[in-house]
């Protein structure tokens, strides 16, 4: 496609403004002339060939164009008789260069990017018209018939719309029009408009009206026009556009939508906080500050700000952008409520939502898979529990004891107000790991087997792992356990302050269990801390005083001693339904220690919500056995049904369909 800009006119109605240069060199803002703006817009859409007709001051015009240093090649064609002819003859003079689709514009036309984008996007020949502005007395009007332009001229008032001389003409249509222009000029008909020639061939040269309504698209004929257009242009230039990004991997799709958005105005990008990203998709590979810097360094981005929540409300109300730009994918699915809110906030102050078609890029899917793979690597995974705590204050973990339960912990999400709720971490419970193997929870399943469980889970997941280390065993053994867990990428080991034959805490005092003396347990913690290599791995001391009815004072004394020995977190356990003793412990511990994370396992005191725990100062909530406790009865029930009915049919209703089970694990997960 070639652009054809008509600049042979004298611009005499501009008065002194055109006494030294052609009209197109008139300034319309502090930094632009009509021409520099047109050429920049042409270059921005990727057109590289321009044909420009010239007349008076042609030398000044040529020099000026070169001084703009734009990536376009301009062929200048001087109309030697510019004083005595109209631009129909200028086009005729340039005709040998016009053998392509043509973007035709008068050199005194100022239009906003959106108008230009609409013209460029049209797949048929078109001319810009406006259905909202009144028919001008002296300027062009287009007569529309059967959806096409039948005539263009200043004299038509019936079935007409105001029209501006900005056209995109397909090569075949252009040939018809240009042949007629040649016929006119060769028979000395050179003082009329080029459109007079078009009007004779409009049945063979199909030009469609492109309604730009009240968008800026105006010619400048005199100083009054200049004042109005400059004013409107200033308004266009002060428009702002808002987009929100959560991505930590920029790809061509992002750049493409940023480029589209910044054509609408000054582009403000909201970068989602880390916490909001986690609540929406996965843990970000790059923290907020780095994602912000990445976007700040993209040409055309005016400003980057934080968007603290998934909701756009706060930023929209603060910055009142003219436009919000988004892919159209959010019209359905989890983001729909967010979109609805954006629509209503925009409506409250007259903003506009612009949605571009969402491209489901295969490349992006691959990048996303790579990101997930990265998140599963030991260093990335291990560090994420601490990061989650720093980010969210409270992390949740659910028990996993196999690859399959790991996938449930990894992938289960529930949408709530545009947010994707999911578990932050996984708990490898000694009870469930033992139960899955049909063994009692008495440290009988050895560490090699427990590591095997971790490995199975790690192979198919990315979330951080909290490992139930039972008593930690002998101190001399514990240091090796720490090293192995850390190397594997486990984030935290929890060891309980018991000694001898350990039994599950929920037996309480029904079975004989012995608490370790404080100094012995402190020594174990300190040895473990000394053995670890990274700063990310955490050792959590679990206090069994309430389980074994040793009282609150004992629990607190131990907690402070264990923190003193280097414990990175404290787990307080209880088997009462009433959460009172847990709350009392948390309150008293927090009186003296505001920072050490507190872990709870609310199997018995299960009425307390995560929100309440967080408010009281708890940092990790572990759902320690629910997958095992729901899976087991379901399986037992199925087995009984088959026995009872001597066949499997009756049990089908409670079974997952066979088709689903064979597809449950994708080949490349
Ligand atoms: C486990 O899940 O193995 C635990 C928590 O240690 S509890 O069963 O409540 O003791
Ligand atoms: Mg346990």
XYZ file of C-alpha atoms and ligand atoms in Angstrom:
680
model
C 0.000 0.000 0.000
C 1.157 3.516 -0.779
C 0.060 6.725 0.867
C -0.767 9.638 -1.398
C -0.680 13.036 0.281
C -1.886 16.037 -1.659
C 0.148 19.115 -0.805
C 0.075 21.185 -3.997
C -2.601 23.595 -2.716
C -1.727 27.237 -2.021
C -3.481 27.387 1.343
C -4.350 31.014 0.659
C -7.214 31.064 3.172
C -4.694 30.575 5.980
C -3.383 34.125 5.569
C 0.056 34.871 7.023
C 0.321 31.329 8.315
C 1.157 30.105 4.812
C 3.285 33.025 3.687
C 6.536 31.067 3.989
C 5.666 27.413 3.846
C 2.862 25.195 2.627
C -0.255 24.748 4.756
C 0.700 21.220 5.787
C 3.649 22.629 7.737
C 1.333 24.582 10.047
C 1.815 23.742 13.722
C -1.144 22.036 15.385
C 0.470 21.381 18.755
C 3.705 22.220 20.489
C 5.489 19.332 18.900
C 3.693 18.644 15.639
C 2.664 20.075 12.314
C -0.206 18.681 10.259
C 2.330 16.927 8.057
C 4.648 15.572 10.741
C 1.635 14.073 12.455
C 0.331 12.482 9.265
C 3.733 11.049 8.370
C 4.267 9.713 11.881
C 0.859 8.054 11.801
C 1.634 6.554 8.393
C 4.988 5.227 9.593
C 3.408 3.816 12.761
C 1.060 1.567 10.817
C 3.972 0.251 8.791
C 3.449 2.020 5.447
C 6.872 2.753 3.970
C 6.058 4.300 0.577
C 4.583 7.796 0.335
C 3.854 9.814 -2.779
C 3.505 13.516 -2.055
C 2.358 16.115 -4.553
C 3.877 19.567 -4.099
C 3.502 23.055 -5.477
C 4.489 26.355 -3.942
C 7.374 26.139 -1.380
C 8.200 22.661 -2.625
C 11.840 22.951 -1.616
C 10.959 23.881 1.950
C 8.556 20.946 2.038
C 11.101 18.431 0.775
C 13.728 19.623 3.259
C 11.227 19.525 6.081
C 10.199 15.958 5.268
C 13.814 14.829 5.289
C 14.423 16.562 8.602
C 11.703 14.409 10.198
C 13.914 11.362 9.650
C 11.071 8.840 9.511
C 11.402 5.268 8.227
C 9.479 6.029 5.034
C 10.483 6.718 1.475
C 8.785 9.746 -0.080
C 8.460 10.379 -3.793
C 7.798 14.073 -4.350
C 5.887 15.051 -7.480
C 5.559 18.725 -8.248
C 2.474 19.963 -10.024
C 4.125 22.531 -12.320
C 0.876 24.400 -12.832
C -0.312 24.288 -9.229
C -1.593 27.867 -9.417
C -3.989 27.123 -12.240
C -5.142 23.584 -11.556
C -6.749 21.610 -8.753
C -5.397 18.456 -7.106
C -7.002 16.303 -9.805
C -4.082 17.364 -11.934
C -1.549 16.777 -9.154
C -2.782 13.177 -8.947
C -2.500 12.895 -12.696
C 1.117 14.112 -12.522
C 1.891 11.387 -9.948
C -0.031 8.580 -11.628
C 2.976 6.482 -12.634
C 3.787 6.003 -8.921
C 0.274 5.045 -7.921
C 0.122 1.404 -8.977
C -0.973 -0.093 -5.645
C -3.685 0.075 -2.997
C -3.794 3.764 -2.139
C -4.270 5.568 1.136
C -5.327 9.006 -0.041
C -5.415 12.046 2.178
C -5.468 15.756 1.781
C -2.465 17.464 3.271
C -4.564 19.617 5.579
C -6.408 16.758 7.290
C -5.954 15.986 10.979
C -7.347 12.709 12.288
C -6.979 10.726 15.447
C -5.345 7.307 15.544
C -8.616 5.496 16.048
C -9.937 6.907 12.782
C -6.775 5.860 11.024
C -6.931 2.378 12.535
C -10.519 1.974 11.333
C -9.520 3.002 7.818
C -6.565 0.631 7.828
C -8.689 -2.223 9.163
C -11.269 -1.861 6.397
C -10.985 -4.691 3.901
C -12.732 -2.731 1.157
C -12.339 0.731 -0.339
C -13.640 3.363 2.036
C -13.944 7.075 2.741
C -14.417 8.633 6.168
C -17.832 10.191 6.809
C -19.580 11.330 9.946
C -23.164 10.590 10.895
C -23.057 12.880 13.908
C -21.828 16.190 12.563
C -24.111 18.564 10.668
C -23.786 18.806 6.890
C -21.200 21.501 6.204
C -22.119 24.352 3.905
C -18.935 24.431 1.856
C -17.083 21.194 2.519
C -17.386 17.722 1.105
C -20.486 15.619 1.549
C -20.933 12.060 0.385
C -24.188 10.799 -1.095
C -24.822 7.264 0.122
C -26.867 4.835 -1.912
C -27.360 1.146 -1.102
C -24.613 1.393 1.490
C -22.057 2.727 -1.006
C -20.811 6.188 -1.863
C -22.433 7.350 -5.053
C -21.166 10.918 -5.206
C -18.776 13.210 -3.375
C -18.924 16.965 -3.664
C -19.775 20.175 -1.886
C -23.072 20.611 -3.665
C -24.960 17.512 -2.449
C -27.340 17.849 0.479
C -29.784 14.960 -0.023
C -29.060 11.463 1.335
C -25.675 12.883 2.243
C -23.253 12.757 5.129
C -20.397 15.061 6.014
C -17.298 13.536 4.428
C -13.563 14.010 4.929
C -10.957 13.380 2.255
C -9.348 10.336 3.860
C -9.689 7.264 1.668
C -8.358 3.778 1.417
C -8.816 2.614 -2.162
C -8.159 -0.938 -3.294
C -5.997 -1.242 -6.377
C -8.850 -2.339 -8.710
C -11.132 0.486 -7.607
C -8.278 2.953 -7.796
C -7.510 1.960 -11.384
C -11.083 2.804 -12.421
C -10.949 6.175 -10.672
C -7.419 7.018 -11.853
C -8.279 6.203 -15.478
C -11.166 8.636 -15.229
C -8.907 11.258 -13.632
C -6.523 10.829 -16.593
C -9.398 11.193 -19.045
C -10.434 14.436 -17.315
C -6.947 15.909 -17.292
C -6.137 14.889 -20.853
C -9.258 16.687 -22.033
C -8.126 19.771 -20.126
C -10.600 19.387 -17.312
C -8.067 20.178 -14.560
C -9.724 22.661 -12.254
C -12.372 20.466 -10.706
C -12.064 17.994 -7.814
C -10.755 14.473 -8.378
C -14.103 13.430 -6.914
C -15.883 14.782 -10.009
C -14.167 12.011 -11.928
C -15.132 9.491 -9.232
C -18.790 10.514 -9.415
C -18.877 9.344 -13.008
C -17.493 5.892 -12.259
C -18.884 5.212 -8.782
C -20.896 2.268 -10.140
C -17.602 0.524 -11.000
C -15.446 1.909 -8.199
C -16.995 0.690 -4.937
C -16.161 3.026 -2.067
C -17.950 2.453 1.226
C -18.626 5.087 3.864
C -16.720 4.604 7.115
C -18.591 6.400 9.871
C -16.144 8.019 12.289
C -18.953 9.804 14.143
C -17.489 12.549 16.344
C -13.911 11.328 16.371
C -11.328 13.866 15.286
C -11.066 13.930 11.485
C -11.045 17.519 10.198
C -9.514 19.649 7.490
C -7.866 22.935 8.311
C -8.815 25.592 5.780
C -8.466 28.799 7.769
C -7.194 30.122 11.129
C -10.586 29.424 12.780
C -10.364 25.756 11.755
C -6.823 25.683 13.091
C -7.962 26.905 16.507
C -10.770 24.339 16.729
C -8.665 21.421 15.506
C -5.727 22.294 17.788
C -8.123 22.391 20.686
C -9.661 19.040 19.805
C -6.249 17.552 19.262
C -5.179 18.676 22.729
C -8.191 16.801 24.110
C -7.278 13.707 22.112
C -3.688 13.947 23.337
C -4.772 14.185 26.953
C -6.719 10.910 26.824
C -5.468 8.133 29.011
C -5.708 4.404 28.597
C -5.541 1.834 31.385
C -4.504 -1.783 31.133
C -3.685 -4.291 33.821
C -0.965 -6.917 33.558
C -0.209 -9.908 35.724
C 2.314 -11.501 33.406
C 5.901 -12.261 34.293
C 6.783 -13.274 30.724
C 6.251 -10.684 28.033
C 5.587 -12.098 24.587
C 4.576 -10.752 21.200
C 0.862 -10.902 22.099
C 1.412 -8.530 25.024
C 3.487 -6.139 22.914
C 0.822 -6.154 20.197
C -1.967 -5.202 22.608
C 0.229 -2.549 24.278
C 0.900 -1.033 20.857
C -2.811 -0.973 20.080
C -3.643 0.534 23.455
C -1.082 3.318 23.320
C -2.581 4.506 20.033
C -5.674 5.471 22.026
C -3.897 7.763 24.463
C -1.294 7.912 27.201
C -0.973 4.365 28.409
C -1.053 3.711 32.139
C -0.327 0.120 33.051
C -1.463 -1.359 36.318
C 0.772 -4.190 37.484
C -0.957 -6.697 39.740
C 0.547 -7.085 43.165
C 2.164 -10.458 43.881
C -0.679 -11.336 46.203
C -3.291 -10.606 43.567
C -1.408 -12.680 40.986
C -1.305 -15.639 43.346
C -5.035 -15.350 43.942
C -5.647 -15.382 40.209
C -3.319 -17.824 38.527
C 0.016 -19.104 39.794
C 2.911 -17.849 41.808
C 4.739 -15.168 39.783
C 8.232 -16.064 38.583
C 9.213 -12.419 39.020
C 8.219 -10.291 41.996
C 6.103 -7.155 41.551
C 9.089 -4.787 41.423
C 10.682 -6.669 38.537
C 7.431 -7.041 36.627
C 6.898 -3.288 37.031
C 10.389 -2.462 35.750
C 9.878 -4.762 32.774
C 6.751 -2.858 31.681
C 8.226 0.564 32.451
C 10.893 -0.095 29.877
C 8.523 -0.639 26.975
C 8.425 2.259 24.526
C 5.052 3.962 24.516
C 4.145 3.108 28.112
C 3.496 6.402 29.869
C 3.303 5.227 33.455
C 3.253 2.008 35.490
C 1.385 1.779 38.780
C 0.469 -0.986 41.193
C -2.943 -2.613 41.048
C -3.254 -4.076 44.518
C -6.279 -6.252 43.884
C -7.875 -8.089 41.015
C -10.550 -5.404 41.065
C -9.731 -2.379 38.872
C -12.024 -0.127 40.927
C -9.457 1.689 43.034
C -7.218 2.643 40.115
C -10.083 3.524 37.790
C -11.622 5.821 40.362
C -8.277 7.454 41.027
C -7.035 7.929 37.441
C -10.353 8.003 35.561
C -8.834 6.751 32.303
C -10.658 7.564 29.066
C -10.315 3.934 28.009
C -9.760 0.561 29.608
C -8.249 -1.937 27.203
C -8.551 -5.702 27.641
C -8.753 -8.875 25.541
C -12.322 -10.027 24.933
C -11.653 -13.322 26.733
C -12.915 -11.910 30.033
C -16.506 -11.686 28.835
C -17.026 -15.148 30.263
C -15.387 -17.306 32.895
C -13.725 -16.336 36.131
C -12.925 -12.756 35.116
C -16.513 -11.895 34.224
C -17.353 -10.251 37.598
C -14.193 -8.127 37.327
C -15.252 -7.017 33.853
C -18.771 -6.200 35.053
C -17.327 -3.976 37.750
C -15.043 -2.231 35.234
C -18.039 -1.562 32.970
C -20.009 -0.001 35.818
C -17.109 2.135 37.116
C -16.417 3.382 33.566
C -20.106 4.210 33.147
C -20.021 6.313 36.317
C -17.672 8.865 34.728
C -18.112 8.288 30.980
C -15.094 6.080 30.265
C -15.062 3.468 27.528
C -14.096 -0.198 27.507
C -12.162 -1.278 24.418
C -11.841 -5.013 23.900
C -9.520 -6.562 21.365
C -9.895 -10.157 20.189
C -7.977 -12.455 22.502
C -5.357 -14.560 20.772
C -4.860 -17.926 22.378
C -1.240 -18.138 21.411
C 0.305 -21.612 21.312
C 3.652 -19.997 22.070
C 2.212 -18.543 25.260
C 0.859 -21.928 26.312
C 4.353 -23.318 25.915
C 5.881 -20.461 27.896
C 3.315 -20.981 30.619
C 4.200 -24.684 30.771
C 7.850 -23.754 31.064
C 7.035 -21.353 33.883
C 5.196 -24.102 35.704
C 8.133 -26.425 35.192
C 10.418 -23.758 36.676
C 8.187 -23.398 39.690
C 8.550 -27.111 40.385
C 12.348 -26.997 40.548
C 13.801 -27.388 44.066
C 15.190 -23.862 44.531
C 12.069 -22.152 43.216
C 9.697 -24.403 45.128
C 11.560 -24.317 48.441
C 11.662 -20.518 48.586
C 7.997 -20.075 47.887
C 6.566 -20.862 51.295
C 8.457 -17.983 52.902
C 7.486 -15.719 50.010
C 3.836 -16.694 50.306
C 3.882 -15.945 54.024
C 5.496 -12.564 53.407
C 2.957 -11.812 50.711
C -0.274 -13.095 52.169
C 0.270 -13.305 55.885
C -1.625 -16.583 55.957
C -0.951 -19.671 53.863
C -3.131 -22.757 53.606
C -1.934 -26.308 53.015
C -3.839 -29.488 52.266
C -2.671 -33.024 52.819
C -1.245 -35.008 49.909
C 0.090 -38.552 50.123
C 0.436 -39.572 46.450
C 0.789 -38.139 42.974
C -2.986 -38.132 42.605
C -3.739 -36.321 45.870
C -0.858 -33.979 44.977
C -2.701 -33.114 41.769
C -5.844 -32.378 43.764
C -3.867 -30.059 46.051
C -2.217 -28.456 43.045
C -5.188 -27.986 40.751
C -8.312 -27.588 42.847
C -9.643 -24.051 42.487
C -12.876 -22.382 43.404
C -13.891 -19.049 41.869
C -15.188 -16.411 44.220
C -15.809 -12.817 43.122
C -13.390 -13.070 40.246
C -10.766 -14.619 42.464
C -9.415 -18.144 42.076
C -9.181 -19.651 45.542
C -6.668 -22.428 45.858
C -4.360 -24.009 48.402
C -0.943 -22.436 48.803
C 0.977 -25.516 49.849
C 0.848 -29.268 50.511
C 1.194 -31.134 53.775
C 2.828 -34.543 53.690
C 1.201 -35.979 56.734
C 2.743 -38.886 58.601
C -0.750 -40.135 59.407
C -1.935 -40.160 55.797
C 1.345 -41.351 54.311
C 1.315 -44.269 56.792
C -2.413 -44.937 56.333
C -2.027 -45.060 52.547
C 0.447 -47.869 53.117
C -1.835 -49.600 55.608
C 0.590 -48.882 58.445
C 0.065 -47.222 61.853
C 1.293 -43.645 62.359
C 4.206 -44.604 64.637
C 7.252 -43.610 62.594
C 7.159 -47.094 61.128
C 7.203 -45.918 57.533
C 10.870 -45.144 57.161
C 12.356 -41.955 55.747
C 13.375 -43.569 52.466
C 9.746 -44.437 51.844
C 8.564 -40.991 52.950
C 11.037 -39.349 50.543
C 9.609 -41.554 47.802
C 6.150 -40.113 48.539
C 7.562 -36.590 48.340
C 9.175 -37.386 45.021
C 5.939 -38.787 43.555
C 4.126 -35.623 44.562
C 6.872 -33.293 43.394
C 6.938 -34.881 39.995
C 3.413 -33.680 39.185
C 3.079 -30.468 41.204
C 4.677 -27.057 41.761
C 3.362 -25.961 45.147
C 5.543 -25.736 48.238
C 5.703 -28.723 50.555
C 5.482 -28.854 54.333
C 6.760 -32.197 55.566
C 5.536 -33.876 58.721
C 8.846 -35.037 60.213
C 7.254 -36.731 63.265
C 9.743 -36.455 66.144
C 12.645 -35.917 63.760
C 14.176 -39.117 65.150
C 17.632 -39.056 66.687
C 19.364 -35.704 66.400
C 22.191 -37.457 64.576
C 19.662 -38.716 62.027
C 17.636 -35.504 61.868
C 20.521 -33.492 60.400
C 20.576 -35.853 57.428
C 16.815 -35.618 57.046
C 17.107 -31.833 56.931
C 19.780 -31.975 54.250
C 17.781 -34.369 52.101
C 14.512 -32.487 52.429
C 16.216 -29.211 51.632
C 17.951 -30.683 48.596
C 14.653 -32.074 47.334
C 13.024 -28.645 47.526
C 10.806 -29.122 50.587
C 10.099 -25.763 52.244
C 9.456 -26.708 55.850
C 9.794 -29.680 58.152
C 7.657 -29.805 61.279
C 9.002 -31.883 64.143
C 7.062 -32.548 67.337
C 8.544 -32.388 70.813
C 7.988 -36.030 71.626
C 10.396 -38.824 72.328
C 10.275 -42.620 72.296
C 7.493 -44.418 70.455
C 5.461 -41.689 68.816
C 1.738 -42.162 68.393
C -0.668 -39.869 66.571
C -1.486 -36.739 68.602
C -5.196 -37.183 68.198
C -5.013 -40.172 70.567
C -4.053 -37.606 73.203
C -3.567 -39.146 76.621
C -5.385 -42.357 75.677
C -2.015 -43.820 74.751
C 1.358 -43.462 76.394
C 3.330 -40.638 74.816
C 6.320 -38.798 76.203
C 7.274 -35.214 75.603
C 10.955 -34.528 74.988
C 12.787 -32.456 77.609
C 13.108 -28.858 76.419
C 16.944 -28.856 76.199
C 17.003 -32.079 74.156
C 14.509 -30.751 71.674
C 16.289 -27.386 71.488
C 19.478 -29.248 70.667
C 17.722 -31.095 67.837
C 16.370 -27.852 66.394
C 19.762 -26.155 66.595
C 21.490 -29.110 64.942
C 18.923 -29.071 62.127
C 19.362 -25.324 61.588
C 23.106 -25.775 61.462
C 22.797 -28.524 58.861
C 20.685 -26.599 56.358
C 22.390 -24.814 53.481
C 19.858 -22.264 52.215
C 18.085 -19.421 53.982
C 14.755 -20.573 52.602
C 14.321 -23.894 54.394
C 12.307 -23.702 57.604
C 12.247 -25.891 60.695
C 9.028 -25.665 62.652
C 8.797 -26.855 66.249
C 5.508 -28.536 67.125
C 4.387 -28.298 70.702
C 2.394 -31.172 72.157
C 1.789 -29.721 75.637
C -1.928 -29.091 75.067
C -2.439 -32.527 73.486
C -0.749 -34.173 76.475
C -2.516 -31.861 78.956
C 0.640 -30.255 80.290
C -0.960 -26.813 80.420
C -0.624 -23.465 78.723
C 2.445 -22.380 80.675
C 4.378 -25.431 79.530
C 3.292 -24.839 75.933
C 4.442 -21.222 76.029
C 7.689 -21.991 77.812
C 8.526 -24.544 75.147
C 7.488 -22.228 72.310
C 9.861 -19.460 73.427
C 12.657 -21.908 74.127
C 12.318 -23.505 70.691
C 12.289 -20.122 68.941
C 15.400 -19.285 70.950
C 17.035 -22.462 69.657
C 16.421 -21.344 66.078
C 12.956 -22.667 65.163
C 11.598 -20.738 62.191
C 7.981 -21.370 63.169
C 5.859 -22.849 65.951
C 3.034 -25.307 65.546
C 0.583 -25.486 68.404
C -1.703 -28.500 68.423
C -4.935 -29.326 70.245
C -7.514 -32.076 69.984
C -10.350 -30.112 71.518
C -13.340 -29.077 69.428
C -13.376 -25.771 71.236
C -10.635 -23.515 69.819
C -10.302 -21.573 73.108
C -6.950 -23.038 74.154
C -5.487 -22.480 70.677
C -6.677 -18.871 70.719
C -5.266 -18.376 74.222
C -1.884 -19.748 73.150
C -1.781 -17.575 70.021
C -2.674 -14.479 72.000
C -0.091 -15.086 74.704
C 2.616 -16.029 72.208
C 1.903 -12.968 70.102
C 2.164 -10.750 73.204
C 5.853 -11.522 73.222
C 6.638 -12.582 69.683
C 5.024 -10.770 66.789
C 6.946 -12.352 63.949
C 7.555 -16.074 64.289
C 4.947 -17.810 62.133
C 2.344 -19.871 63.988
C 0.996 -23.065 62.422
C -2.284 -24.774 63.332
C -3.930 -28.017 62.275
C -7.655 -27.500 62.854
C -8.841 -31.097 62.530
C -10.795 -30.914 65.812
C -11.343 -27.162 66.164
C -12.634 -27.009 62.612
C -15.269 -24.298 62.963
C -12.720 -21.505 62.838
C -12.329 -19.832 59.447
C -9.004 -18.937 57.880
C -9.940 -15.269 58.143
C -10.385 -15.556 61.921
C -7.131 -17.462 62.326
C -5.340 -14.766 60.371
C -6.868 -12.017 62.428
C -5.712 -13.702 65.609
C -2.134 -13.997 64.358
C -1.945 -17.491 62.858
C 0.139 -17.839 59.673
C -0.291 -21.371 58.367
C -3.461 -23.450 58.418
C -3.005 -27.120 57.559
C -5.908 -29.321 56.500
C -4.070 -32.424 57.561
C -6.119 -35.475 56.591
C -9.351 -34.582 54.773
C -8.443 -36.179 51.432
C -7.646 -39.504 53.085
C -10.741 -39.343 55.275
C -13.032 -38.706 52.305
C -11.321 -41.075 49.879
C -11.294 -44.085 52.200
C -15.046 -44.286 52.977
C -15.894 -43.762 49.314
C -13.701 -46.702 48.361
C -15.005 -48.876 51.174
C -18.578 -48.129 50.153
C -17.879 -49.144 46.547
C -16.307 -52.424 47.680
C -19.334 -53.199 49.868
C -21.775 -52.415 47.058
C -20.080 -54.828 44.698
C -20.120 -57.554 47.330
C -23.765 -56.931 48.129
C -24.989 -56.974 44.534
C -22.650 -59.590 43.147
C -21.835 -57.155 40.335
C -20.535 -53.625 39.751
C -23.543 -52.000 38.076
C -25.062 -50.485 41.257
C -21.800 -48.877 42.161
C -21.530 -47.076 38.827
C -23.529 -44.094 40.050
C -20.958 -43.248 42.679
C -18.044 -43.860 40.314
C -16.257 -41.353 38.187
C -17.097 -42.197 34.541
C -14.497 -44.434 32.977
C -13.823 -41.916 30.217
C -12.929 -39.323 32.815
C -10.591 -41.510 34.804
C -8.557 -42.421 31.736
C -8.247 -38.757 30.878
C -7.665 -37.594 34.441
C -3.938 -37.626 34.011
C -2.951 -35.893 30.789
C 0.055 -37.449 29.068
C 2.129 -34.330 29.517
C 1.138 -32.933 32.890
C -0.429 -35.738 60.679
O -1.217 -35.349 59.806
O 0.216 -36.761 60.548
C -0.233 -34.963 61.894
C -1.273 -34.057 62.330
O 0.773 -35.113 62.499
S -2.255 -34.888 63.445
O -2.714 -36.100 62.801
O -3.337 -34.025 63.836
O -1.404 -35.222 64.581
Mg 1.935 -36.723 61.914
